[in-house]
Coordinates of C-alpha atoms and ligand atoms in Angstrom, one line a residue:
X1 CA -27.1 -108.2 -79.3
X2 CA -23.2 -109.1 -78.3
X3 CA -22.0 -112.8 -77.6
X4 CA -22.0 -112.5 -74.1
X5 CA -24.3 -110.7 -73.8
X6 CA -26.5 -113.8 -75.5
X7 CA -24.5 -115.8 -73.1
X8 CA -25.7 -114.5 -70.1
X9 CA -28.6 -114.0 -71.5
X10 CA -28.9 -117.9 -71.8
X11 CA -26.9 -117.8 -68.5
X12 CA -29.7 -116.2 -66.2
X13 CA -33.1 -117.6 -67.8
X14 CA -30.3 -121.6 -67.3
X15 CA -30.7 -120.1 -63.3
X16 CA -34.0 -119.3 -62.9
X17 CA -35.0 -122.6 -64.5
X18 CA -38.6 -123.7 -66.1
X19 CA -40.8 -120.6 -64.6
X20 CA -43.8 -122.9 -63.7
X21 CA -41.4 -124.6 -61.0
X22 CA -42.3 -124.1 -57.1
X23 CA -39.9 -122.1 -54.9
X24 CA -38.8 -125.3 -53.4
X25 CA -37.8 -126.9 -56.6
X26 CA -35.9 -123.8 -58.2
X27 CA -34.1 -124.2 -55.8
X28 CA -33.8 -128.0 -56.4
X29 CA -33.2 -127.0 -59.9
X30 CA -30.4 -124.3 -59.5
X31 CA -28.3 -127.6 -57.5
X32 CA -28.3 -128.4 -60.2
X33 CA -26.4 -126.3 -61.6
X34 CA -23.9 -125.7 -58.9
X35 CA -23.6 -129.5 -58.3
X36 CA -22.4 -128.4 -62.7
X37 CA -19.9 -126.0 -61.8
X38 CA -18.2 -128.3 -58.7
X39 CA -17.8 -130.6 -61.2
X40 CA -16.4 -128.4 -64.0
X41 CA -14.0 -126.7 -61.2
X42 CA -12.9 -130.0 -59.8
X43 CA -12.4 -132.6 -63.1
X44 CA -9.1 -130.4 -63.7
X45 CA -9.0 -129.6 -59.8
X46 CA -8.1 -133.3 -58.9
X47 CA -5.0 -133.3 -60.7
X48 CA -3.3 -130.1 -59.8
X49 CA -4.6 -132.1 -55.8
X50 CA -1.1 -134.6 -56.8
X51 CA -3.4 -137.4 -56.1
X52 CA -1.1 -140.4 -57.0
X53 CA -2.5 -142.3 -60.4
X54 CA -4.9 -144.4 -58.8
X55 CA -6.0 -142.2 -56.0
X56 CA -7.3 -139.7 -59.3
X57 CA -8.6 -142.5 -61.4
X58 CA -11.2 -143.5 -58.2
X59 CA -11.0 -139.4 -58.7
X60 CA -12.6 -139.2 -62.2
X61 CA -14.2 -142.2 -62.0
X62 CA -16.5 -140.0 -58.6
X63 CA -17.1 -137.1 -60.6
X64 CA -18.0 -139.5 -62.9
X65 CA -20.3 -141.1 -60.7
X66 CA -21.6 -137.6 -60.3
X67 CA -21.6 -136.4 -63.6
X68 CA -24.4 -139.7 -63.8
X69 CA -26.0 -138.4 -61.0
X70 CA -27.0 -134.9 -61.3
X71 CA -27.8 -135.3 -65.2
X72 CA -30.6 -138.2 -64.1
X73 CA -31.7 -135.8 -61.8
X74 CA -31.9 -132.4 -63.8
X75 CA -34.1 -134.7 -66.5
X76 CA -36.4 -135.8 -63.7
X77 CA -37.0 -133.2 -61.7
X78 CA -38.2 -131.0 -65.2
X79 CA -40.3 -134.7 -66.1
X80 CA -41.7 -136.1 -62.8
X81 CA -40.9 -133.1 -60.1
X82 CA -43.2 -134.7 -57.4
X83 CA -39.6 -137.2 -56.9
X84 CA -37.9 -134.0 -55.0
X85 CA -40.3 -132.3 -53.4
X86 CA -39.0 -134.2 -49.9
X87 CA -35.3 -133.6 -50.8
X88 CA -33.8 -136.5 -49.2
X89 CA -32.8 -137.9 -52.2
X90 CA -31.1 -134.9 -53.5
X91 CA -29.3 -134.4 -49.1
X92 CA -28.6 -137.6 -49.7
X93 CA -27.2 -138.0 -52.6
X94 CA -24.9 -135.0 -52.1
X95 CA -23.7 -135.8 -49.4
X96 CA -22.2 -139.9 -50.4
X97 CA -21.2 -138.7 -52.7
X98 CA -18.5 -135.8 -51.3
X99 CA -17.6 -138.8 -48.1
X100 CA -16.5 -140.7 -51.8
X101 CA -14.7 -137.3 -52.6
X102 CA -13.0 -137.4 -49.4
X103 CA -11.9 -140.6 -49.2
X104 CA -9.9 -140.5 -52.0
X105 CA -8.7 -136.8 -51.8
X106 CA -7.2 -138.7 -48.5
X107 CA -10.4 -138.1 -45.1
X108 CA -11.6 -136.0 -43.2
X109 CA -8.0 -134.2 -42.6
X110 CA -7.5 -132.8 -45.7
X111 CA -8.1 -129.7 -48.0
X112 CA -11.2 -131.8 -49.0
X113 CA -12.5 -131.7 -46.3
X114 CA -14.0 -127.9 -47.7
X115 CA -16.5 -130.6 -50.0
X116 CA -19.1 -130.6 -46.6
X117 CA -19.7 -127.0 -45.6
X118 CA -21.5 -126.8 -49.2
X119 CA -23.5 -130.1 -48.9
X120 CA -24.2 -129.2 -45.8
X121 CA -25.2 -125.3 -46.4
X122 CA -27.5 -126.1 -49.1
X123 CA -29.6 -128.8 -47.2
X124 CA -29.6 -126.4 -44.4
X125 CA -31.3 -123.7 -46.8
X126 CA -33.1 -126.1 -48.2
X127 CA -35.1 -128.5 -45.2
X128 CA -33.8 -126.5 -42.5
X129 CA -31.8 -127.3 -38.7
X130 CA -33.0 -130.8 -39.2
X131 CA -32.5 -133.0 -42.3
X132 CA -28.7 -130.1 -42.0
X133 CA -27.8 -131.7 -38.6
X134 CA -28.5 -135.3 -38.8
X135 CA -26.6 -134.8 -42.3
X136 CA -23.6 -133.2 -40.2
X137 CA -23.7 -134.7 -37.6
X138 CA -23.2 -139.0 -40.0
X139 CA -19.8 -136.1 -41.4
X140 CA -19.1 -135.7 -37.4
X141 CA -19.2 -138.9 -36.7
X142 CA -17.9 -140.6 -40.4
X143 CA -14.7 -138.0 -39.7
X144 CA -14.0 -139.6 -35.6
X145 CA -14.2 -143.9 -37.2
X146 CA -11.6 -142.0 -39.5
X147 CA -10.3 -141.1 -36.4
X148 CA -10.3 -144.4 -34.2
X149 CA -9.0 -145.6 -37.4
X150 CA -6.2 -144.1 -36.9
X151 CA -5.5 -142.3 -39.7
X152 CA -5.6 -138.6 -38.1
X153 CA -5.7 -137.7 -34.9
X154 CA -8.9 -137.5 -33.2
X155 CA -7.8 -133.6 -31.9
X156 CA -8.5 -130.1 -31.0
X157 CA -8.4 -130.1 -34.6
X158 CA -10.2 -132.2 -35.3
X159 CA -13.1 -130.5 -32.6
X160 CA -12.3 -127.1 -33.9
X161 CA -13.3 -128.4 -37.5
X162 CA -17.0 -130.3 -36.6
X163 CA -17.1 -127.6 -34.3
X164 CA -16.9 -125.7 -37.6
X165 CA -19.2 -127.2 -39.8
X166 CA -22.0 -127.5 -37.0
X167 CA -22.1 -123.5 -35.6
X168 CA -22.3 -122.3 -39.8
X169 CA -25.4 -125.7 -40.3
X170 CA -26.9 -124.4 -37.3
X171 CA -26.2 -120.0 -38.8
X172 CA -27.4 -121.2 -41.8
X173 CA -30.2 -122.9 -40.6
X174 CA -30.8 -120.5 -38.7
X175 CA -30.8 -117.7 -41.9
X176 CA -33.3 -119.5 -43.4
X177 CA -35.3 -120.2 -41.1
X178 CA -36.3 -116.0 -40.5
X179 CA -36.5 -116.2 -44.4
X180 CA -39.1 -118.8 -44.5
X181 CA -41.2 -116.9 -42.2
X182 CA -40.5 -113.6 -44.1
X183 CA -42.1 -114.6 -47.1
X184 CA -44.9 -116.4 -45.3
X185 CA -45.8 -113.5 -43.6
X186 CA -45.7 -111.5 -46.8
X187 CA -47.0 -113.8 -48.4
X188 CA -50.3 -114.0 -46.0
X189 CA -50.1 -110.0 -46.1
X190 CA -50.7 -110.5 -49.9
X191 CA -53.1 -112.9 -49.2
X192 CA -55.0 -109.9 -47.0
X193 CA -54.4 -107.9 -49.1
X194 CA -55.8 -109.3 -52.6
X195 CA -58.9 -110.4 -50.0
X196 CA -59.2 -106.8 -49.0
X197 CA -58.9 -105.8 -53.5
X198 CA -61.5 -108.9 -54.5
X199 CA -63.9 -107.8 -51.0
X200 CA -63.9 -103.9 -51.3
X201 CA -64.0 -104.4 -55.6
X202 CA -68.2 -103.8 -55.3
X203 CA -67.8 -100.2 -53.2
X204 CA -67.8 -97.7 -56.3
X205 CA -69.7 -99.4 -58.7
X206 CA -72.8 -98.1 -57.1
X207 CA -73.0 -94.2 -55.6
X208 CA -77.1 -94.8 -54.4
X209 CA -77.0 -94.9 -50.9
X210 CA -78.7 -97.9 -49.9
X211 CA -76.9 -99.9 -52.7
X212 CA -74.0 -98.7 -51.1
X213 CA -75.0 -99.5 -47.6
X214 CA -75.1 -103.1 -48.9
X215 CA -71.3 -103.3 -50.8
X216 CA -70.3 -102.2 -47.7
X217 CA -72.2 -104.1 -45.5
X218 CA -71.2 -107.5 -48.5
X219 CA -67.5 -106.3 -48.7
X220 CA -67.4 -106.9 -44.5
X221 CA -69.2 -110.9 -45.3
X222 CA -66.2 -111.4 -48.2
X223 CA -63.6 -110.0 -45.5
X224 CA -64.4 -111.3 -42.9
X225 CA -66.0 -114.7 -43.1
X226 CA -68.9 -113.4 -41.8
X227 CA -72.6 -115.9 -41.6
X228 CA -74.2 -112.4 -41.4
X229 CA -74.0 -108.5 -40.9
X230 CA -76.0 -105.2 -39.6
X231 CA -75.0 -101.8 -40.8
X232 CA -76.7 -98.5 -39.7
X233 CA -75.3 -94.9 -41.1
X234 CA -74.8 -92.3 -38.3
X235 CA -77.5 -90.2 -38.0
X236 CA -75.6 -87.1 -39.7
X237 CA -75.0 -89.5 -42.2
X238 CA -78.5 -91.0 -43.4
X239 CA -79.8 -87.4 -42.6
X240 CA -78.4 -86.0 -45.3
X241 CA -79.0 -89.0 -47.3
X242 CA -83.0 -88.5 -47.1
X243 CA -83.3 -92.4 -44.6
X244 CA -84.0 -93.0 -41.3
X245 CA -80.4 -93.9 -38.8
X246 CA -81.8 -97.2 -38.9
X247 CA -79.3 -100.5 -38.6
X248 CA -79.8 -102.4 -42.4
X249 CA -79.6 -106.6 -42.2
X250 CA -77.9 -107.9 -44.7
X251 CA -77.3 -113.3 -44.4
X252 CA -74.4 -113.5 -45.9
X253 CA -74.4 -114.6 -49.2
X254 CA -73.4 -119.2 -48.7
X255 CA -74.6 -119.6 -45.3
X256 CA -78.2 -118.8 -45.2
X257 CA -78.6 -118.0 -41.8
X258 CA -80.2 -114.7 -41.5
X259 CA -79.5 -111.9 -39.9
X260 CA -79.7 -112.0 -36.4
X261 CA -80.5 -109.1 -34.3
X262 CA -78.2 -109.2 -31.7
X263 CA -75.9 -107.7 -34.4
X264 CA -78.9 -105.0 -34.7
X265 CA -79.1 -104.3 -31.3
X266 CA -74.9 -103.8 -30.7
X267 CA -74.9 -101.1 -33.3
X268 CA -77.1 -99.4 -31.8
X269 CA -75.0 -99.0 -28.8
X270 CA -72.1 -98.8 -30.1
X271 CA -73.9 -96.0 -33.3
X272 CA -72.4 -92.2 -32.2
X273 CA -69.9 -93.6 -29.9
X274 CA -66.3 -92.0 -30.0
X275 CA -63.6 -93.2 -32.8
X276 CA -60.1 -93.2 -31.1
X277 CA -58.1 -94.7 -34.0
X278 CA -54.6 -95.5 -31.7
X279 CA -56.9 -98.0 -29.1
X280 CA -56.2 -101.3 -31.3
X281 CA -59.3 -102.3 -29.6
X282 CA -61.3 -100.1 -32.3
X283 CA -58.6 -101.1 -35.2
X284 CA -59.1 -103.9 -34.9
X285 CA -62.8 -104.4 -34.0
X286 CA -64.4 -104.4 -31.2
X287 CA -65.3 -108.4 -29.5
X288 CA -68.9 -108.7 -29.0
X289 CA -70.9 -112.4 -28.1
X290 CA -74.4 -112.4 -28.9
X291 CA -77.5 -114.0 -27.1
X292 CA -77.3 -117.6 -29.5
X293 CA -72.8 -117.4 -28.6
X294 CA -71.3 -116.7 -31.6
X295 CA -68.3 -114.1 -31.7
X296 CA -69.4 -110.3 -33.2
X297 CA -66.9 -108.1 -34.1
X298 CA -68.4 -104.5 -34.0
X299 CA -66.4 -101.3 -36.4
X300 CA -67.1 -98.1 -36.1
X301 CA -66.4 -96.4 -39.6
X302 CA -65.0 -93.2 -39.4
X303 CA -62.0 -91.8 -41.4
X304 CA -58.7 -91.1 -39.6
X305 CA -59.1 -87.1 -40.2
X306 CA -62.9 -86.9 -38.4
X307 CA -64.0 -87.9 -35.0
X308 CA -67.0 -89.0 -35.8
X309 CA -67.9 -92.5 -37.7
X310 CA -70.7 -92.1 -40.1
X311 CA -71.8 -96.2 -39.3
X312 CA -71.2 -98.4 -37.2
X313 CA -70.8 -102.3 -38.5
X314 CA -71.5 -104.9 -36.8
X315 CA -70.2 -108.7 -38.4
X316 CA -71.2 -111.5 -36.9
X317 CA -69.4 -114.9 -37.6
X318 CA -70.1 -118.6 -37.6
X319 CA -70.1 -120.9 -34.8
X320 CA -67.4 -121.8 -33.9
X321 CA -64.7 -120.4 -35.8
X322 CA -63.4 -117.3 -34.6
X323 CA -62.1 -114.2 -35.6
X324 CA -59.5 -114.4 -38.8
X325 CA -56.1 -113.0 -37.9
X326 CA -56.2 -109.8 -39.8
X327 CA -53.3 -107.3 -39.9
X328 CA -54.5 -104.2 -37.9
X329 CA -53.3 -102.0 -41.8
X330 CA -55.3 -104.0 -44.3
X331 CA -58.4 -103.4 -41.0
X332 CA -57.5 -99.6 -41.4
X333 CA -57.7 -100.0 -45.2
X334 CA -60.3 -102.2 -44.9
X335 CA -62.3 -99.5 -43.1
X336 CA -61.1 -96.3 -44.6
X337 CA -62.8 -97.7 -48.3
X338 CA -66.0 -99.5 -47.0
X339 CA -66.0 -95.2 -44.9
X340 CA -64.8 -93.6 -48.4
X341 CA -67.6 -95.3 -49.9
X342 CA -71.0 -94.1 -47.3
X343 CA -68.5 -90.6 -47.7
X344 CA -69.2 -90.1 -50.7
X345 CA -72.7 -91.3 -51.8
X346 CA -73.7 -89.1 -48.3
X347 CA -72.4 -87.0 -50.7
X348 CA -74.3 -87.5 -53.7
X349 CA -76.8 -87.5 -53.0
X350 CA -77.0 -84.4 -51.0
X351 CA -75.6 -83.3 -54.6
X352 CA -78.4 -84.3 -56.8
X353 CA -80.9 -83.3 -54.2
X354 CA -79.9 -79.8 -54.3
X355 CA -79.6 -80.7 -58.4
X356 CA -83.0 -81.1 -58.2
X357 CA -84.1 -78.3 -55.8
X358 CA -82.0 -75.3 -58.3
X359 CA -83.9 -77.6 -60.8
X360 CA -86.9 -76.5 -59.8
X361 CA -86.4 -73.7 -58.3
X362 CA -85.2 -72.5 -61.7
X363 CA -88.6 -74.1 -63.6
X364 CA -90.4 -72.4 -60.7
X365 CA -88.5 -68.8 -61.9
X366 CA -89.6 -69.7 -65.8
X367 CA -92.8 -70.3 -65.3
X368 CA -92.7 -67.3 -63.1
X369 CA -91.2 -64.7 -65.9
X370 CA -94.0 -66.7 -68.4
X371 CA -96.7 -65.2 -65.8
X372 CA -95.4 -61.8 -66.2
X373 CA -94.6 -61.8 -69.7
X374 CA -98.3 -62.8 -69.8
X375 CA -99.3 -60.3 -67.4
X376 CA -97.4 -57.4 -68.7
X377 CA -99.1 -58.7 -73.0
X378 CA -102.4 -58.8 -70.9
X379 CA -102.1 -55.6 -69.0
X380 CA -100.8 -53.9 -72.7
X381 CA -104.5 -55.8 -73.9
X382 CA -106.0 -53.8 -71.4
X383 CA -104.8 -50.2 -71.9
X384 CA -105.6 -50.7 -75.3
X385 CA -109.6 -52.1 -74.7
X386 CA -109.9 -49.6 -72.2
X387 CA -108.2 -46.3 -74.4
X388 CA -110.7 -48.1 -77.6
X389 CA -113.1 -48.7 -76.0
X390 CA -113.3 -45.0 -74.3
X391 CA -112.8 -43.5 -77.6
X392 CA -116.3 -44.5 -79.2
X393 CA -118.5 -42.6 -77.0
X394 CA -116.2 -39.3 -76.6
X395 CA -115.6 -39.6 -80.6
X396 CA -119.2 -39.5 -80.5
X397 CA -120.2 -37.3 -77.4
X398 CA -118.5 -34.8 -78.8
X399 CA -119.5 -35.3 -82.6
X400 CA -122.7 -34.3 -81.6
X401 CA -122.4 -31.6 -79.3
X402 CA -120.5 -30.0 -82.6
X403 CA -123.4 -31.5 -84.8
X404 CA -125.8 -29.4 -81.5
X405 CA -124.1 -25.4 -81.8
X406 CA -124.9 -25.3 -85.4
X407 CA -128.0 -26.6 -84.7
X408 CA -129.9 -23.9 -83.5
X409 CA -133.0 -23.7 -84.8
X410 CA -134.8 -26.9 -84.2
X411 CA -135.2 -28.2 -81.1
X412 CA -136.0 -32.1 -82.4
X413 CA -132.9 -32.4 -83.7
X414 CA -131.0 -30.8 -80.2
X415 CA -133.4 -33.5 -78.3
X416 CA -132.5 -35.5 -80.2
X417 CA -128.7 -34.7 -80.5
X418 CA -129.0 -34.2 -76.7
X419 CA -130.2 -38.5 -76.2
X420 CA -126.9 -39.7 -77.6
X421 CA -124.9 -37.0 -75.6
X422 CA -126.7 -38.4 -72.8
X423 CA -126.5 -42.3 -73.7
X424 CA -122.9 -41.7 -74.0
X425 CA -121.8 -40.5 -70.9
X426 CA -123.7 -42.8 -69.0
X427 CA -121.8 -45.8 -71.3
X428 CA -119.2 -44.0 -70.8
X429 CA -120.0 -44.0 -66.7
X430 CA -120.1 -47.0 -66.8
X431 CA -117.1 -47.6 -68.7
X432 CA -115.0 -46.2 -66.1
X433 CA -116.4 -47.8 -63.2
X434 CA -116.5 -51.8 -64.5
X435 CA -112.2 -50.9 -65.3
X436 CA -112.8 -49.7 -61.8
X437 CA -114.0 -52.1 -60.7
X438 CA -112.0 -54.9 -62.3
X439 CA -108.7 -53.2 -61.6
X440 CA -110.0 -53.3 -57.6
X441 CA -110.5 -56.4 -57.1
X442 CA -107.8 -57.9 -59.6
X443 CA -105.1 -56.1 -57.6
X444 CA -107.0 -56.7 -54.2
X445 CA -107.9 -53.3 -53.2
X446 CA -111.6 -53.7 -53.2
X447 CA -112.9 -53.5 -49.7
X448 CA -115.2 -56.1 -49.3
X449 CA -118.3 -55.7 -46.5
X450 CA -118.5 -60.0 -45.9
X451 CA -121.4 -60.7 -43.7
X452 CA -124.4 -63.7 -43.5
X453 CA -127.5 -62.3 -45.6
X454 CA -130.5 -64.1 -46.7
X455 CA -130.3 -64.8 -50.6
X456 CA -134.0 -64.9 -51.5
X457 CA -134.3 -61.4 -49.9
X458 CA -131.7 -60.4 -52.0
X459 CA -133.6 -61.7 -55.1
X460 CA -136.2 -60.3 -54.6
X461 CA -135.4 -57.2 -54.3
X462 CA -133.3 -57.4 -57.7
X463 CA -136.1 -58.9 -59.6
X464 CA -138.2 -56.0 -58.0
X465 CA -135.6 -53.6 -59.4
X466 CA -135.2 -55.2 -63.1
X467 CA -139.0 -57.4 -63.7
X468 CA -140.4 -53.5 -65.0
X469 CA -137.8 -52.9 -67.9
X470 CA -137.7 -56.5 -68.6
X471 CA -140.9 -56.1 -69.1
X472 CA -141.0 -52.4 -71.0
X473 CA -138.9 -54.6 -73.5
X474 CA -142.2 -57.0 -74.3
X475 CA -140.0 -59.7 -72.1
X476 CA -142.4 -61.8 -70.1
X477 CA -140.1 -62.5 -67.1
X478 CA -140.8 -65.1 -63.6
X479 CA -138.7 -65.6 -60.8
X480 CA -138.4 -68.5 -59.1
X481 CA -137.2 -69.0 -56.2
X482 CA -137.1 -71.5 -53.3
X483 CA -138.0 -70.4 -50.0
X484 CA -135.4 -72.6 -47.3
X485 CA -133.0 -70.6 -49.1
X486 CA -129.8 -71.2 -46.9
X487 CA -128.1 -68.3 -46.1
X488 CA -124.5 -67.9 -47.8
X489 CA -122.1 -65.0 -45.8
X490 CA -121.6 -62.0 -48.6
X491 CA -121.0 -59.0 -50.1
X492 CA -124.5 -57.3 -50.4
X493 CA -123.5 -55.1 -53.2
X494 CA -121.4 -57.1 -54.4
X495 CA -123.7 -60.4 -55.1
X496 CA -126.1 -57.8 -56.4
X497 CA -124.4 -56.4 -58.8
X498 CA -123.5 -59.5 -59.7
X499 CA -127.5 -60.7 -60.2
X500 CA -128.0 -56.8 -62.1
X501 CA -124.8 -57.6 -64.3
X502 CA -126.4 -60.8 -65.6
X503 CA -130.1 -59.2 -65.8
X504 CA -129.0 -56.7 -67.6
X505 CA -127.2 -59.2 -70.5
X506 CA -129.5 -61.3 -70.5
X507 CA -132.4 -58.5 -71.5
X508 CA -130.3 -57.2 -73.9
X509 CA -129.5 -60.5 -76.1
X510 CA -132.7 -61.3 -76.1
X511 CA -135.5 -60.6 -79.1
X512 CA -138.0 -62.2 -77.0
X513 CA -140.3 -64.6 -75.2
X514 CA -138.4 -65.3 -71.1
X515 CA -136.2 -64.0 -68.3
X516 CA -136.4 -66.3 -65.9
X517 CA -133.9 -65.8 -62.1
X518 CA -134.6 -68.7 -60.6
X519 CA -132.3 -70.0 -57.4
X520 CA -132.1 -73.3 -55.0
X521 CA -130.8 -75.3 -52.3
X522 CA -129.0 -78.7 -52.6
X523 CA -125.5 -80.4 -51.5
X524 CA -124.3 -77.1 -49.4
X525 CA -124.7 -75.3 -51.9
X526 CA -126.6 -72.0 -53.6
X527 CA -127.7 -71.6 -56.8
X528 CA -129.1 -68.6 -58.0
X529 CA -130.3 -69.2 -62.1
X530 CA -130.9 -66.7 -64.6
X531 CA -132.4 -67.7 -68.3
X532 CA -133.2 -66.6 -71.3
X533 CA -134.6 -67.4 -74.2
X534 CA -132.8 -64.7 -76.1
X535 CA -129.5 -65.5 -79.3
X536 CA -127.1 -68.4 -77.4
X537 CA -123.6 -68.5 -76.9
X538 CA -121.7 -70.9 -79.5
X539 CA -119.7 -73.9 -77.3
X540 CA -116.2 -72.3 -78.8
X541 CA -117.5 -68.5 -76.9
X542 CA -119.0 -70.2 -73.9
X543 CA -115.6 -69.9 -72.0
X544 CA -114.6 -67.0 -73.6
X545 CA -117.1 -63.7 -72.3
X546 CA -115.4 -64.6 -69.2
X547 CA -112.6 -63.0 -70.4
X548 CA -111.9 -59.1 -70.6
X549 CA -113.5 -57.2 -73.3
X550 CA -114.6 -60.4 -75.1
X551 CA -118.2 -59.8 -76.7
X552 CA -118.4 -62.8 -79.1
X553 CA -120.9 -63.3 -81.8
X554 CA -122.9 -60.6 -84.1
X555 CA -124.5 -59.8 -80.4
X556 CA -124.7 -56.6 -81.0
X557 CA -127.5 -54.8 -83.9
X558 CA -129.5 -52.9 -82.5
X559 CA -128.5 -53.3 -78.9
X560 CA -127.4 -51.0 -76.6
X561 CA -122.9 -51.5 -76.3
X562 CA -122.1 -53.5 -73.5
X563 CA -118.1 -52.8 -71.8
X564 CA -117.5 -56.3 -71.7
X565 CA -115.9 -56.0 -69.0
X566 CA -119.7 -57.4 -67.1
X567 CA -118.8 -61.5 -67.0
X568 CA -115.3 -60.8 -66.2
X569 CA -116.6 -58.9 -62.6
X570 CA -118.8 -61.1 -62.4
X571 CA -116.8 -64.2 -62.2
X572 CA -113.8 -61.9 -60.1
X573 CA -116.3 -61.3 -57.3
X574 CA -118.2 -65.0 -57.2
X575 CA -114.9 -66.6 -56.9
X576 CA -113.8 -63.8 -54.2
X577 CA -117.0 -65.5 -52.5
X578 CA -115.9 -69.1 -53.1
X579 CA -118.2 -69.5 -55.7
X580 CA -118.1 -70.6 -58.8
X581 CA -120.0 -69.1 -62.8
X582 CA -120.9 -71.0 -65.9
X583 CA -122.8 -71.1 -68.5
X584 CA -125.1 -73.4 -70.4
X585 CA -126.6 -72.1 -72.9
X586 CA -127.4 -73.5 -76.8
X587 CA -127.2 -70.9 -80.1
X588 CA -130.1 -70.2 -80.9
X589 CA -132.6 -71.5 -77.1
X590 CA -130.6 -69.1 -74.7
X591 CA -127.9 -69.3 -72.0
X592 CA -128.1 -69.9 -68.3
X593 CA -125.2 -68.4 -66.1
X594 CA -125.4 -70.2 -63.0
X595 CA -123.9 -68.5 -59.9
X596 CA -123.5 -71.3 -56.8
X597 CA -122.3 -70.4 -53.4
X598 CA -121.2 -71.7 -50.5
X599 CA -123.7 -72.1 -48.1
X600 CA -123.2 -71.5 -44.0
X601 CA -123.7 -74.0 -42.2
X602 CA -127.4 -72.9 -40.7
X603 CA -129.4 -71.2 -42.4
X604 CA -129.8 -67.4 -40.7
X605 CA -132.8 -66.5 -41.4
X606 CA -132.8 -62.3 -40.8
X607 CA -134.9 -59.4 -40.6
X608 CA -135.4 -58.7 -44.2
X609 CA -137.1 -62.3 -45.0
X610 CA -139.5 -62.5 -41.9
X611 CA -140.4 -58.8 -44.1
X612 CA -140.5 -60.9 -47.8
X613 CA -142.3 -63.6 -46.1
X614 CA -144.6 -61.6 -45.0
X615 CA -145.2 -59.7 -48.1
X616 CA -145.4 -62.9 -50.1
Ligands
LIG1 P1 -121.0 -57.0 -72.2 O1 -120.6 -55.4 -71.6 O2 -120.3 -56.7 -73.4 O3 -122.0 -57.8 -71.6 P2 -120.2 -58.6 -70.4 O4 -118.7 -59.2 -70.3 O5 -121.3 -59.3 -69.7 O6 -119.9 -57.5 -71.6 O7 -120.7 -60.1 -71.5 C1 -119.4 -59.9 -73.0 C2 -120.1 -60.4 -74.1 O8 -120.6 -62.3 -73.4 C3 -121.6 -60.3 -74.6 O9 -121.1 -59.5 -74.9 C4 -122.5 -61.4 -75.5 O10 -121.5 -61.8 -76.2 C5 -122.6 -61.9 -74.0 N1 -123.2 -62.4 -73.5 C6 -123.3 -62.6 -72.4 N2 -124.9 -62.4 -71.5 C7 -125.8 -63.6 -73.2 C8 -126.4 -63.8 -73.0 N3 -127.4 -64.4 -71.9 N4 -127.1 -64.2 -74.0 C9 -126.2 -64.2 -75.6 N5 -125.2 -63.9 -75.1 C10 -124.4 -63.5 -74.1

């Protein structure tokens, strides 16, 4: 940095003065510097004025006085600036120095008169019209006194210079007044902008809709210095946010007043009104009076680009306080910021719910995909099982028929082989029937002939058919069918198929003992139980046996082979009737299969029921 630059920087620093000084004292400081400059110019300048030795000495004495005065001002200004706050000390000091200098320089009629312009302009700039006009009046009066004393003529020149001094001071006063006003307006705007920033600072803190509503209300409390606020989201915004389009009440902190009902009513009244941003009424808020007497301001919060408001805001002011005179631009900015915050919160809510929907759809899709995969796997297993089950009787039929062809002499062996072939064909037929049944039931293609029927009749029929077969096997058959069974709505043939399947199973898996068919009503249901004293089912197999092709335990030794589809078909049929089928069993002690079917509200006596009871 060159010496010149260093000097310049020091000069600028000197001109600016201590940074902590307020504006008025900063001006006072600069006048100290201007005074030093004036003294610096006048010191050689006095020699050039050819005043004669006496007056020159007096002039330097005044300059010395001025230097001492200025040094004292500078020191005191730094240590106790409050003394200069009013400014009168320096105005009077400057005026006296100027008068002294003029007297030494040859009076008001001399070129030293120009010194007065600096004193009067500086007073006008610092303190406006009052003190500066007072100073000018003193100067003009002293000028007049001098004229009266005959030191110069009170002619046109006197009038001219006095008038000129007055005009200069008025002009300087006017300019400084304007500058002061502009600065005050700027300060006020800055204050309001700062207030707006602080009030709306928390608007972006959350995107959660209810929180944003309260943040908008809190911002209004602060900006308008309100007592209480009500805010009502517009219907379409509330719908997007998934809340009710009702006004929220927000008491402003510190006022200790509950929200006034009048504000909510105002919100409701203004809600939906078209927004007219060009009208002062809408920009500055509509002024209303609450039933309780206080003033309220109502705003429709809308973006300038959209005609419909997103919300209506009503601000109640504390009793006896007028509405704050906020700048229209500040209000516009407040409306814009709060509206954007509400719009963003609404969009966020929409986005969040769309994301939820998407996630739900995605997980539904994943479940459906999983189901499809397991259906596909089930189908593959089913086909594998069916073909396996078909192959066993078929190969047995084939081998025995081949053997039969070569055994043409021995009739008893031929009979035995024919018996086996017949048994295997029956098994094949059963299997094909079962496969057809289950496929149709699961595809929903089975025709159901649902009708009210007397379940006792149906059970007695089954008992009559199967009792001889059971007894043939050396087993005891017992029937315990209650007389008062209510009617049920069912497909007779399908229900009979279920009972038959359960009875045949009981017979198959009971080496010795009893098979029992029982039925009773209770709890709006008819419960049919098929029990046996057979081999029983292990706990871990009690659900598995209802799955397709599941045959468990070593149950099949010496018994006619089943298909493993019977119980799966039974459960599907019972489920179609709105009922349940389950098993209770003890391994080695026997099993009870229970079918629970919903009863029809009133028992319908049928002709068949009457016949059966007559028979018994
Ligand atoms: P299956 O044609 O093989 O009888 P089911 O579906 O009717 O087919 O029965 C499946 C399996 O459940 C049977 O193979 C057997 O292991 C078991 N099961 C069914 N009923 C009884 C019962 N009363 N006692 C013991 N086990 C049984």
